[in-house]
PDB file of C-alpha atoms and ligand atoms in Angstrom:
ATOM      1  CA  MET A   1       3.841  -2.925 -40.664  1.00 51.00           C
ATOM      2  CA  ASN A   2       2.416  -2.225 -44.088  1.00 49.00           C
ATOM      3  CA  LEU A   3      -1.172  -3.493 -44.080  1.00 51.00           C
ATOM      4  CA  THR A   4      -1.980  -2.578 -47.442  1.00 53.00           C
ATOM      5  CA  LYS A   5      -0.074  -4.929 -49.751  1.00 69.00           C
ATOM      6  CA  LYS A   6      -0.857  -8.281 -48.263  1.00 79.00           C
ATOM      7  CA  LYS A   7      -4.010 -10.270 -48.111  1.00 93.00           C
ATOM      8  CA  TYR A   8      -4.866 -11.474 -44.541  1.00 96.00           C
ATOM      9  CA  LEU A   9      -7.091 -14.335 -43.307  1.00 98.00           C
ATOM     10  CA  ILE A  10      -7.854 -14.639 -39.677  1.00 98.00           C
ATOM     11  CA  ALA A  11      -8.783 -18.281 -39.211  1.00 98.00           C
ATOM     12  CA  TYR A  12      -9.792 -19.333 -35.669  1.00 98.00           C
ATOM     13  CA  PHE A  13     -11.290 -22.021 -33.414  1.00 98.00           C
ATOM     14  CA  SER A  14     -13.169 -20.709 -30.535  1.00 98.00           C
ATOM     15  CA  ARG A  15     -15.703 -22.478 -28.278  1.00 95.00           C
ATOM     16  CA  GLN A  16     -18.705 -20.900 -26.794  1.00 89.00           C
ATOM     17  CA  GLY A  17     -20.492 -22.139 -23.674  1.00 86.00           C
ATOM     18  CA  GLN A  18     -19.161 -23.108 -20.328  1.00 86.00           C
ATOM     19  CA  ASN A  19     -15.447 -22.464 -19.731  1.00 85.00           C
ATOM     20  CA  TYR A  20     -13.018 -22.100 -16.924  1.00 80.00           C
ATOM     21  CA  VAL A  21     -12.138 -18.368 -16.373  1.00 78.00           C
ATOM     22  CA  SER A  22     -10.015 -17.219 -13.450  1.00 78.00           C
ATOM     23  CA  GLY A  23     -10.844 -20.223 -11.247  1.00 83.00           C
ATOM     24  CA  ARG A  24     -14.624 -20.469 -11.928  1.00 86.00           C
ATOM     25  CA  ILE A  25     -16.971 -21.743 -14.493  1.00 86.00           C
ATOM     26  CA  VAL A  26     -18.629 -19.042 -16.672  1.00 87.00           C
ATOM     27  CA  ASP A  27     -20.831 -19.194 -19.713  1.00 89.00           C
ATOM     28  CA  LEU A  28     -19.151 -17.448 -22.529  1.00 86.00           C
ATOM     29  CA  LYS A  29     -21.523 -15.922 -25.142  1.00 88.00           C
ATOM     30  CA  ILE A  30     -18.494 -15.286 -27.477  1.00 94.00           C
ATOM     31  CA  GLY A  31     -15.451 -17.324 -27.064  1.00 95.00           C
ATOM     32  CA  ASN A  32     -12.235 -15.825 -25.841  1.00 95.00           C
ATOM     33  CA  THR A  33     -10.354 -16.501 -29.006  1.00 98.00           C
ATOM     34  CA  GLU A  34     -13.049 -15.082 -31.180  1.00 97.00           C
ATOM     35  CA  VAL A  35     -12.777 -11.791 -29.246  1.00 97.00           C
ATOM     36  CA  VAL A  36      -9.159 -11.667 -30.160  1.00 98.00           C
ATOM     37  CA  ALA A  37      -9.930 -12.717 -33.668  1.00 98.00           C
ATOM     38  CA  GLN A  38     -12.193  -9.647 -33.979  1.00 98.00           C
ATOM     39  CA  MET A  39      -9.545  -7.337 -32.868  1.00 98.00           C
ATOM     40  CA  ILE A  40      -7.107  -8.693 -35.371  1.00 97.00           C
ATOM     41  CA  GLN A  41      -9.705  -8.212 -38.060  1.00 97.00           C
ATOM     42  CA  LYS A  42     -10.320  -4.606 -37.004  1.00 96.00           C
ATOM     43  CA  LYS A  43      -6.539  -3.871 -37.175  1.00 95.00           C
ATOM     44  CA  THR A  44      -5.717  -5.652 -40.435  1.00 94.00           C
ATOM     45  CA  GLY A  45      -8.945  -5.488 -42.431  1.00 94.00           C
ATOM     46  CA  GLY A  46      -8.496  -9.234 -43.104  1.00 96.00           C
ATOM     47  CA  ASP A  47     -11.185 -11.805 -43.708  1.00 97.00           C
ATOM     48  CA  LEU A  48     -12.422 -13.869 -40.663  1.00 98.00           C
ATOM     49  CA  PHE A  49     -13.011 -17.533 -41.011  1.00 98.00           C
ATOM     50  CA  PRO A  50     -14.472 -19.501 -38.106  1.00 98.00           C
ATOM     51  CA  ILE A  51     -13.059 -23.034 -38.025  1.00 98.00           C
ATOM     52  CA  GLU A  52     -15.848 -25.188 -36.791  1.00 98.00           C
ATOM     53  CA  THR A  53     -16.258 -28.796 -36.279  1.00 98.00           C
ATOM     54  CA  VAL A  54     -19.190 -30.936 -37.719  1.00 98.00           C
ATOM     55  CA  ALA A  55     -19.603 -32.711 -34.274  1.00 97.00           C
ATOM     56  CA  ALA A  56     -20.203 -29.886 -31.582  1.00 95.00           C
ATOM     57  CA  TYR A  57     -18.206 -30.217 -28.273  1.00 96.00           C
ATOM     58  CA  PRO A  58     -20.396 -30.619 -25.152  1.00 93.00           C
ATOM     59  CA  ASP A  59     -21.529 -27.523 -23.523  1.00 89.00           C
ATOM     60  CA  ASP A  60     -20.267 -28.905 -20.206  1.00 91.00           C
ATOM     61  CA  TYR A  61     -16.588 -27.747 -19.512  1.00 92.00           C
ATOM     62  CA  THR A  62     -15.374 -30.892 -17.873  1.00 92.00           C
ATOM     63  CA  GLU A  63     -16.921 -33.150 -20.510  1.00 95.00           C
ATOM     64  CA  THR A  64     -15.180 -31.108 -23.203  1.00 95.00           C
ATOM     65  CA  THR A  65     -11.792 -31.479 -21.453  1.00 96.00           C
ATOM     66  CA  ASP A  66     -12.488 -35.225 -21.472  1.00 97.00           C
ATOM     67  CA  VAL A  67     -13.431 -35.310 -25.189  1.00 98.00           C
ATOM     68  CA  ALA A  68     -10.285 -33.003 -26.109  1.00 98.00           C
ATOM     69  CA  LYS A  69      -8.096 -35.242 -24.042  1.00 98.00           C
ATOM     70  CA  ASN A  70      -9.135 -38.381 -25.813  1.00 98.00           C
ATOM     71  CA  GLU A  71      -8.810 -36.413 -29.315  1.00 98.00           C
ATOM     72  CA  LEU A  72      -5.282 -35.596 -28.423  1.00 98.00           C
ATOM     73  CA  ARG A  73      -4.283 -38.887 -27.323  1.00 98.00           C
ATOM     74  CA  THR A  74      -5.700 -40.474 -30.655  1.00 98.00           C
ATOM     75  CA  LYS A  75      -4.431 -37.775 -32.880  1.00 98.00           C
ATOM     76  CA  ALA A  76      -8.054 -37.254 -34.067  1.00 98.00           C
ATOM     77  CA  ARG A  77      -8.656 -34.988 -36.965  1.00 98.00           C
ATOM     78  CA  PRO A  78     -12.218 -33.873 -36.523  1.00 98.00           C
ATOM     79  CA  LYS A  79     -14.216 -33.050 -39.591  1.00 98.00           C
ATOM     80  CA  LEU A  80     -14.880 -29.191 -40.355  1.00 98.00           C
ATOM     81  CA  LYS A  81     -18.025 -27.689 -41.493  1.00 98.00           C
ATOM     82  CA  ARG A  82     -16.610 -25.403 -44.162  1.00 97.00           C
ATOM     83  CA  GLN A  83     -13.435 -25.065 -46.295  1.00 97.00           C
ATOM     84  CA  VAL A  84     -11.765 -21.611 -47.270  1.00 97.00           C
ATOM     85  CA  GLU A  85     -12.580 -21.751 -51.106  1.00 95.00           C
ATOM     86  CA  ASN A  86      -9.848 -19.220 -52.187  1.00 94.00           C
ATOM     87  CA  MET A  87      -6.890 -20.019 -49.819  1.00 96.00           C
ATOM     88  CA  GLU A  88      -4.351 -19.288 -52.679  1.00 95.00           C
ATOM     89  CA  VAL A  89      -5.035 -15.474 -52.433  1.00 95.00           C
ATOM     90  CA  TYR A  90      -3.980 -15.301 -48.888  1.00 96.00           C
ATOM     91  CA  ASP A  91      -0.396 -14.436 -47.899  1.00 94.00           C
ATOM     92  CA  ILE A  92      -0.782 -14.227 -44.115  1.00 96.00           C
ATOM     93  CA  ILE A  93      -2.813 -16.407 -41.969  1.00 98.00           C
ATOM     94  CA  PHE A  94      -3.411 -15.284 -38.459  1.00 98.00           C
ATOM     95  CA  LEU A  95      -4.407 -18.681 -36.839  1.00 98.00           C
ATOM     96  CA  GLY A  96      -6.223 -18.576 -33.391  1.00 98.00           C
ATOM     97  CA  TYR A  97      -7.239 -21.244 -30.993  1.00 98.00           C
ATOM     98  CA  PRO A  98      -7.542 -21.917 -27.271  1.00 98.00           C
ATOM     99  CA  ASN A  99      -4.806 -23.760 -25.476  1.00 98.00           C
ATOM    100  CA  TRP A 100      -6.178 -27.281 -25.117  1.00 98.00           C
ATOM    101  CA  TRP A 101      -3.861 -29.707 -23.027  1.00 98.00           C
ATOM    102  CA  GLY A 102      -0.739 -27.456 -24.290  1.00 98.00           C
ATOM    103  CA  THR A 103      -1.560 -27.665 -27.961  1.00 98.00           C
ATOM    104  CA  PRO A 104      -4.242 -26.298 -30.228  1.00 98.00           C
ATOM    105  CA  PRO A 105      -7.460 -28.261 -30.555  1.00 98.00           C
ATOM    106  CA  MET A 106      -7.099 -31.050 -33.105  1.00 98.00           C
ATOM    107  CA  ALA A 107      -9.533 -29.182 -35.478  1.00 98.00           C
ATOM    108  CA  ILE A 108      -6.662 -26.815 -35.981  1.00 98.00           C
ATOM    109  CA  PHE A 109      -4.607 -29.724 -37.415  1.00 98.00           C
ATOM    110  CA  THR A 110      -7.410 -30.724 -39.614  1.00 98.00           C
ATOM    111  CA  PHE A 111      -7.284 -27.156 -40.914  1.00 98.00           C
ATOM    112  CA  LEU A 112      -3.487 -27.145 -41.563  1.00 98.00           C
ATOM    113  CA  GLU A 113      -3.584 -30.365 -43.120  1.00 98.00           C
ATOM    114  CA  SER A 114      -6.414 -29.331 -45.519  1.00 97.00           C
ATOM    115  CA  TYR A 115      -4.287 -26.778 -47.676  1.00 97.00           C
ATOM    116  CA  ASP A 116      -0.945 -26.124 -49.066  1.00 96.00           C
ATOM    117  CA  PHE A 117       0.563 -23.367 -46.876  1.00 97.00           C
ATOM    118  CA  SER A 118       4.169 -23.473 -48.694  1.00 96.00           C
ATOM    119  CA  GLY A 119       5.396 -20.038 -48.878  1.00 94.00           C
ATOM    120  CA  LYS A 120       2.788 -18.379 -46.862  1.00 96.00           C
ATOM    121  CA  THR A 121       3.240 -17.076 -43.384  1.00 96.00           C
ATOM    122  CA  ILE A 122       1.074 -18.145 -40.328  1.00 97.00           C
ATOM    123  CA  VAL A 123       0.877 -16.041 -37.231  1.00 98.00           C
ATOM    124  CA  PRO A 124      -0.462 -17.966 -34.282  1.00 98.00           C
ATOM    125  CA  PHE A 125      -2.594 -16.356 -31.538  1.00 98.00           C
ATOM    126  CA  CYS A 126      -3.830 -18.296 -28.462  1.00 98.00           C
ATOM    127  CA  THR A 127      -5.967 -17.843 -25.437  1.00 97.00           C
ATOM    128  CA  HIS A 128      -5.382 -19.780 -22.298  1.00 96.00           C
ATOM    129  CA  GLU A 129      -5.945 -20.119 -18.556  1.00 93.00           C
ATOM    130  CA  GLY A 130      -2.313 -20.088 -17.490  1.00 95.00           C
ATOM    131  CA  SER A 131      -0.301 -22.212 -19.936  1.00 96.00           C
ATOM    132  CA  GLY A 132       0.495 -19.476 -22.486  1.00 98.00           C
ATOM    133  CA  MET A 133       1.182 -20.787 -25.848  1.00 98.00           C
ATOM    134  CA  GLY A 134       2.222 -24.353 -24.557  1.00 98.00           C
ATOM    135  CA  HIS A 135       3.938 -26.089 -27.324  1.00 98.00           C
ATOM    136  CA  SER A 136       1.472 -24.888 -29.874  1.00 98.00           C
ATOM    137  CA  GLU A 137       3.959 -22.828 -32.129  1.00 97.00           C
ATOM    138  CA  LYS A 138       6.339 -25.768 -32.406  1.00 97.00           C
ATOM    139  CA  ASP A 139       3.459 -28.186 -33.204  1.00 98.00           C
ATOM    140  CA  ILE A 140       2.215 -25.819 -35.888  1.00 98.00           C
ATOM    141  CA  ALA A 141       5.643 -25.332 -37.451  1.00 97.00           C
ATOM    142  CA  LYS A 142       6.137 -29.245 -37.466  1.00 97.00           C
ATOM    143  CA  SER A 143       2.679 -29.555 -39.263  1.00 97.00           C
ATOM    144  CA  CYS A 144       3.596 -27.011 -41.840  1.00 95.00           C
ATOM    145  CA  PRO A 145       7.473 -27.328 -42.553  1.00 93.00           C
ATOM    146  CA  LYS A 146       7.398 -24.997 -45.703  1.00 94.00           C
ATOM    147  CA  THR A 147       5.677 -22.216 -43.951  1.00 96.00           C
ATOM    148  CA  THR A 148       7.104 -19.330 -41.977  1.00 96.00           C
ATOM    149  CA  VAL A 149       5.594 -19.467 -38.600  1.00 96.00           C
ATOM    150  CA  LEU A 150       6.023 -16.083 -36.701  1.00 95.00           C
ATOM    151  CA  PRO A 151       6.063 -15.517 -33.018  1.00 92.00           C
ATOM    152  CA  GLY A 152       2.635 -15.797 -31.674  1.00 96.00           C
ATOM    153  CA  ILE A 153       0.687 -13.894 -28.812  1.00 98.00           C
ATOM    154  CA  ALA A 154      -0.890 -15.561 -25.772  1.00 98.00           C
ATOM    155  CA  ILE A 155      -3.549 -13.948 -23.893  1.00 98.00           C
ATOM    156  CA  GLN A 156      -5.268 -15.090 -20.827  1.00 96.00           C
ATOM    157  CA  GLY A 157      -8.963 -15.831 -21.457  1.00 93.00           C
ATOM    158  CA  SER A 158     -10.114 -13.490 -18.560  1.00 90.00           C
ATOM    159  CA  SER A 159      -8.277 -10.692 -20.216  1.00 93.00           C
ATOM    160  CA  VAL A 160      -9.203 -10.671 -23.639  1.00 95.00           C
ATOM    161  CA  SER A 161     -11.655  -7.763 -23.462  1.00 94.00           C
ATOM    162  CA  SER A 162      -8.767  -5.356 -22.395  1.00 96.00           C
ATOM    163  CA  ALA A 163      -6.179  -6.833 -24.705  1.00 98.00           C
ATOM    164  CA  GLU A 164      -6.837  -4.482 -27.784  1.00 97.00           C
ATOM    165  CA  ALA A 165      -3.766  -2.265 -27.379  1.00 97.00           C
ATOM    166  CA  GLU A 166      -1.646  -5.367 -26.716  1.00 97.00           C
ATOM    167  CA  VAL A 167      -2.763  -7.057 -29.712  1.00 97.00           C
ATOM    168  CA  SER A 168      -2.315  -3.960 -31.819  1.00 96.00           C
ATOM    169  CA  ASN A 169       1.302  -3.455 -30.500  1.00 96.00           C
ATOM    170  CA  TRP A 170       1.920  -7.175 -31.119  1.00 96.00           C
ATOM    171  CA  ILE A 171       0.896  -6.792 -34.893  1.00 96.00           C
ATOM    172  CA  ASP A 172       3.013  -3.723 -35.463  1.00 94.00           C
ATOM    173  CA  LYS A 173       6.043  -5.355 -34.040  1.00 93.00           C
ATOM    174  CA  LEU A 174       5.663  -8.409 -36.450  1.00 92.00           C
ATOM    175  CA  ASN A 175       6.979  -6.197 -39.130  1.00 80.00           C
ATOM    176  CA  ILE A 176       5.099  -7.899 -41.861  1.00 78.00           C
ATOM    177  CA  LYS A 177       5.959  -6.350 -45.201  1.00 61.00           C
TER     178      LYS A 177
HETATM  179  C1  FMN B 201     -10.728 -28.904 -23.515  1.00 57.66           C
HETATM  180  C2  FMN B 201     -10.001 -27.612 -22.774  1.00 57.66           C
HETATM  181  C3  FMN B 201      -8.677 -27.895 -22.407  1.00 57.66           C
HETATM  182  C4  FMN B 201      -7.972 -26.677 -21.826  1.00 57.66           C
HETATM  183  N1  FMN B 201      -6.654 -26.944 -21.610  1.00 57.66           N
HETATM  184  C5  FMN B 201      -6.022 -25.928 -21.168  1.00 57.66           C
HETATM  185  C6  FMN B 201      -4.579 -25.933 -20.735  1.00 57.66           C
HETATM  186  O1  FMN B 201      -3.874 -27.084 -20.984  1.00 57.66           O
HETATM  187  N2  FMN B 201      -3.955 -24.741 -20.363  1.00 57.66           N
HETATM  188  C7  FMN B 201      -4.572 -23.626 -20.151  1.00 57.66           C
HETATM  189  O2  FMN B 201      -3.853 -22.705 -19.894  1.00 57.66           O
HETATM  190  N3  FMN B 201      -5.886 -23.531 -20.525  1.00 57.66           N
HETATM  191  C8  FMN B 201      -6.548 -24.482 -20.865  1.00 57.66           C
HETATM  192  N4  FMN B 201      -7.865 -24.365 -21.238  1.00 57.66           N
HETATM  193  C9  FMN B 201      -8.583 -23.138 -21.047  1.00 57.66           C
HETATM  194  C10 FMN B 201      -8.694 -22.495 -22.352  1.00 57.66           C
HETATM  195  O3  FMN B 201      -7.568 -22.421 -23.127  1.00 57.66           O
HETATM  196  C11 FMN B 201      -9.026 -21.058 -22.292  1.00 57.66           C
HETATM  197  O4  FMN B 201     -10.333 -20.855 -21.544  1.00 57.66           O
HETATM  198  C12 FMN B 201      -9.353 -20.276 -23.578  1.00 57.66           C
HETATM  199  O5  FMN B 201      -9.520 -18.869 -23.382  1.00 57.66           O
HETATM  200  C13 FMN B 201     -10.700 -20.723 -24.272  1.00 57.66           C
HETATM  201  O6  FMN B 201     -10.744 -20.162 -25.479  1.00 57.66           O
HETATM  202  P1  FMN B 201     -12.208 -20.126 -26.266  1.00 57.66           P
HETATM  203  O7  FMN B 201     -13.323 -19.415 -25.521  1.00 57.66           O
HETATM  204  O8  FMN B 201     -11.898 -19.238 -27.551  1.00 57.66           O
HETATM  205  O9  FMN B 201     -12.531 -21.471 -26.680  1.00 57.66           O
HETATM  206  C14 FMN B 201      -8.607 -25.532 -21.697  1.00 57.66           C
HETATM  207  C15 FMN B 201      -9.927 -25.487 -21.925  1.00 57.66           C
HETATM  208  C16 FMN B 201     -10.692 -26.481 -22.526  1.00 57.66           C
HETATM  209  C17 FMN B 201     -12.055 -26.339 -22.812  1.00 57.66           C
END
């Protein structure tokens, strides 16, 4: 992979606070997806962009699953706090999210619908608690029909801290020129 010629953005949604990890509720100081985003940043030298909603999710895990289920059912598009001002300069967008009910949080679709990604490449990465990527790659490709969506990586939330080599190998194998 030639990392020098292209400009990389690492955009991710990640929720701190209570989460379900390996069968128990834990309090995450840094969200699982953010940990992976930082690994990708280290490897590619790209720019990090946290996708944050104006309305915060509850700290409580179960309450968040209810809110998220409702947002999925109603195809909600939660408002985001910030925009990427210069999206046109980026060639490759690593797009990170937790698996929420089989697909990315609805905020990811707000993000995808906010820019023209024609001719760009999106590289999904996902953290989860057993369902892998779910149908997230298909849903992203459907949302961005003129964009190349490369095969993503799914990492179990409880394993993110030891996933650096796996993430690095995955990026090498993407063969982005
Ligand atoms: C609202 C919600 C829904 C979730 N749904 C799923 C799911 O369908 N499948 C799964 O494997 N994990 C599910 N999880 C677990 C998260 O995908 C997992 O904990 C992830 O690593 C969290 O990433 P984050 O800390 O970056 O937000 C869900 C978690 C939440 C909060």
